[in-house]
Short mmCIF file of C-alpha atoms in Angstrom, two decimals:
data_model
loop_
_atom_site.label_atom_id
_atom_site.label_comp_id
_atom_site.label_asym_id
_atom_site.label_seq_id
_atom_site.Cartn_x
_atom_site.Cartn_y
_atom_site.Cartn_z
CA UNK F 572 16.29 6.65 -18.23
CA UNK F 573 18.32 5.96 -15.05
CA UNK F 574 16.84 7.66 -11.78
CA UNK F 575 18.34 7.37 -8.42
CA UNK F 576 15.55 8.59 -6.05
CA UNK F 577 16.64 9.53 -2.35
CA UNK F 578 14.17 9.39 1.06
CA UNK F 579 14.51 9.11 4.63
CA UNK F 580 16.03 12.94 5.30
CA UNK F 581 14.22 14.62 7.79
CA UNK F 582 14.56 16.75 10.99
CA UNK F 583 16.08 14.56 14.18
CA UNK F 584 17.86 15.61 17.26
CA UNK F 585 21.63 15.09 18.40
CA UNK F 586 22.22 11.96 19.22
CA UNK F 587 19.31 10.35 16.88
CA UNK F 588 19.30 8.41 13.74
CA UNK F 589 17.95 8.24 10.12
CA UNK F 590 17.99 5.89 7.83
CA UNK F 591 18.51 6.93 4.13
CA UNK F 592 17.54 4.52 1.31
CA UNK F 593 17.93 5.46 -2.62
CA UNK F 594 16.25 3.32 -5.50
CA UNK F 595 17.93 3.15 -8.85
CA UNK F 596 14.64 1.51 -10.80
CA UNK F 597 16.33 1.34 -14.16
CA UNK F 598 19.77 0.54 -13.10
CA UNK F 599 21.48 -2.82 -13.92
CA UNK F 600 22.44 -2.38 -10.04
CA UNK F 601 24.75 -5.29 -9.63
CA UNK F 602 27.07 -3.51 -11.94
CA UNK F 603 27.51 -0.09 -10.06
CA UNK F 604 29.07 1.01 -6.98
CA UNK F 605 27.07 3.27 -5.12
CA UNK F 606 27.86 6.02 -2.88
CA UNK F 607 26.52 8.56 -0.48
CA UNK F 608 27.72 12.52 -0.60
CA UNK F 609 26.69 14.88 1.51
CA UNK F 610 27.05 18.76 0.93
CA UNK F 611 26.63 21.59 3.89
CA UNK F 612 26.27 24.95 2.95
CA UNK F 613 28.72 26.85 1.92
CA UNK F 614 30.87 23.57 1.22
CA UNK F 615 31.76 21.35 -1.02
CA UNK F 616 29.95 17.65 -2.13
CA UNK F 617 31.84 15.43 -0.04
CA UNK F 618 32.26 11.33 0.31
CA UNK F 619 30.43 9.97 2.97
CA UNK F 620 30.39 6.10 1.93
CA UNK F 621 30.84 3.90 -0.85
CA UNK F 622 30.04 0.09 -1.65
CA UNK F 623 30.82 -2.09 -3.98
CA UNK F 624 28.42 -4.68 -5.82
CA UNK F 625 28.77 -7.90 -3.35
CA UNK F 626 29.10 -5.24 -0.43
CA UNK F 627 32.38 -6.95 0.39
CA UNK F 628 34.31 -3.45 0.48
CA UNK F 629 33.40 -0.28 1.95
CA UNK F 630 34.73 3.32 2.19
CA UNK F 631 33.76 5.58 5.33
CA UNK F 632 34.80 8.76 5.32
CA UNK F 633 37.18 9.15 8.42
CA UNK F 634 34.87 12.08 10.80
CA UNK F 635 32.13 9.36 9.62
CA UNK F 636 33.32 6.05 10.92
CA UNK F 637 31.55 3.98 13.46
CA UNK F 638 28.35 6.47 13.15
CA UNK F 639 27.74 5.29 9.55
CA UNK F 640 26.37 2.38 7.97
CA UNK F 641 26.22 1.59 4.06
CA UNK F 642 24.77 -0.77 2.78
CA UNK F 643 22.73 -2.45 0.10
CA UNK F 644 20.17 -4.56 -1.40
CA UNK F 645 20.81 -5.70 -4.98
CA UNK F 646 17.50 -7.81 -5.48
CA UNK F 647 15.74 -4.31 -4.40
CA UNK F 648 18.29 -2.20 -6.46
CA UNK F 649 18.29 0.13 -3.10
CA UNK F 650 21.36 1.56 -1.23
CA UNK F 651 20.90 2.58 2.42
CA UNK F 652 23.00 4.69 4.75
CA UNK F 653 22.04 4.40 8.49
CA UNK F 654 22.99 7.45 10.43
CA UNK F 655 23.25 7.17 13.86
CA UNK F 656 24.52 9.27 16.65
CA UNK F 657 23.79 12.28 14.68
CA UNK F 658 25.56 15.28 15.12
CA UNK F 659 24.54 19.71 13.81
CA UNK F 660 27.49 19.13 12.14
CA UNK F 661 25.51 16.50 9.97
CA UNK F 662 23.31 18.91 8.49
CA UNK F 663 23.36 19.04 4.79
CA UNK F 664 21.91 17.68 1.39
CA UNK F 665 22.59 14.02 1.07
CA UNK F 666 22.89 12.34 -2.48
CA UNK F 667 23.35 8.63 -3.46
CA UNK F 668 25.10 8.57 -6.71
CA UNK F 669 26.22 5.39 -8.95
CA UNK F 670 29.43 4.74 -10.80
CA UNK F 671 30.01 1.66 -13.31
CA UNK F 672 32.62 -0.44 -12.76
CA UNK F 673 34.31 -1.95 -9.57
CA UNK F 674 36.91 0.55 -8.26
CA UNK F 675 35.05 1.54 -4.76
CA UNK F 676 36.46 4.94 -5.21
CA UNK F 677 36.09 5.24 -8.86
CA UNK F 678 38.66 7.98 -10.72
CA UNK F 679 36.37 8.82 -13.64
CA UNK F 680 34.13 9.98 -10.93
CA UNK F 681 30.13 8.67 -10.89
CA UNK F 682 27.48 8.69 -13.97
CA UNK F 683 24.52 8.74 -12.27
CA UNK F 684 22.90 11.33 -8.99
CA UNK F 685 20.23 11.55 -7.27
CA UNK F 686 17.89 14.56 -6.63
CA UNK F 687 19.43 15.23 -2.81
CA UNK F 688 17.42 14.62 0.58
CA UNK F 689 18.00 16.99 3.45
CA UNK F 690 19.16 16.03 6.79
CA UNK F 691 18.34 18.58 9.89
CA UNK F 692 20.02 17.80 12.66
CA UNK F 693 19.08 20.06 16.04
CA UNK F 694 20.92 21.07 19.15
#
């Protein structure tokens, strides 16, 4: 049974950082893009990042570049998303999620989610 398993959230400050990392265990990792969501209240599950298996291509949601990191670590079968400069408007439940194949933004959507991790971010 696949599990992706999110940790890092936490409560930080404007202007700090976080590092996110999510394990995916079972996961024949090489063959998955990953990606990191992240839903507010009150709004939908949106893209944050995406990589593909070598980490050669990447997908940053516009509001997100140059704050965001993704990356990965295939021998670990761990994706990471450093957040940096934080911002309120960061505040929300952040998921990694998998998706077979190589399209970086892949149109049958993603098979496998984690469990969420929440990131506070203060005034």
């Amino acid at each position: 049974q696949v599990q992706l398993v999110e940790s890092g959230g936490g409560l930080v400050q404007a202007g700090g950082s976080l590092r996110l990392s999510c394990a995916a265990p079972g996961l024949t990792f090489r063959s998955y893009v990953m990606g990191w969501f992240h839903q507010a209240p009150g709004k939908e599950r949106e893209l944050v990042a995406a990589i593909n298996w070598s980490g050669s291509s990447l997908y940053y949601a516009d509001s997100l570049k140059g704050r965001f990191t993704i990356s990965r670590a295939n021998a670990k079968n761990t994706v990471y998303l450093q957040m940096n400069s934080l911002k309120p408007e960061d505040t929300a439940v952040y998921y990694c999620a998998a998706a077979y194949g190589i399209e970086l933004i892949p149109t049958r959507g993603y098979d496998y989610w984690g469990q969420g991790t929440q990131v506070n971010v203060s005034s």
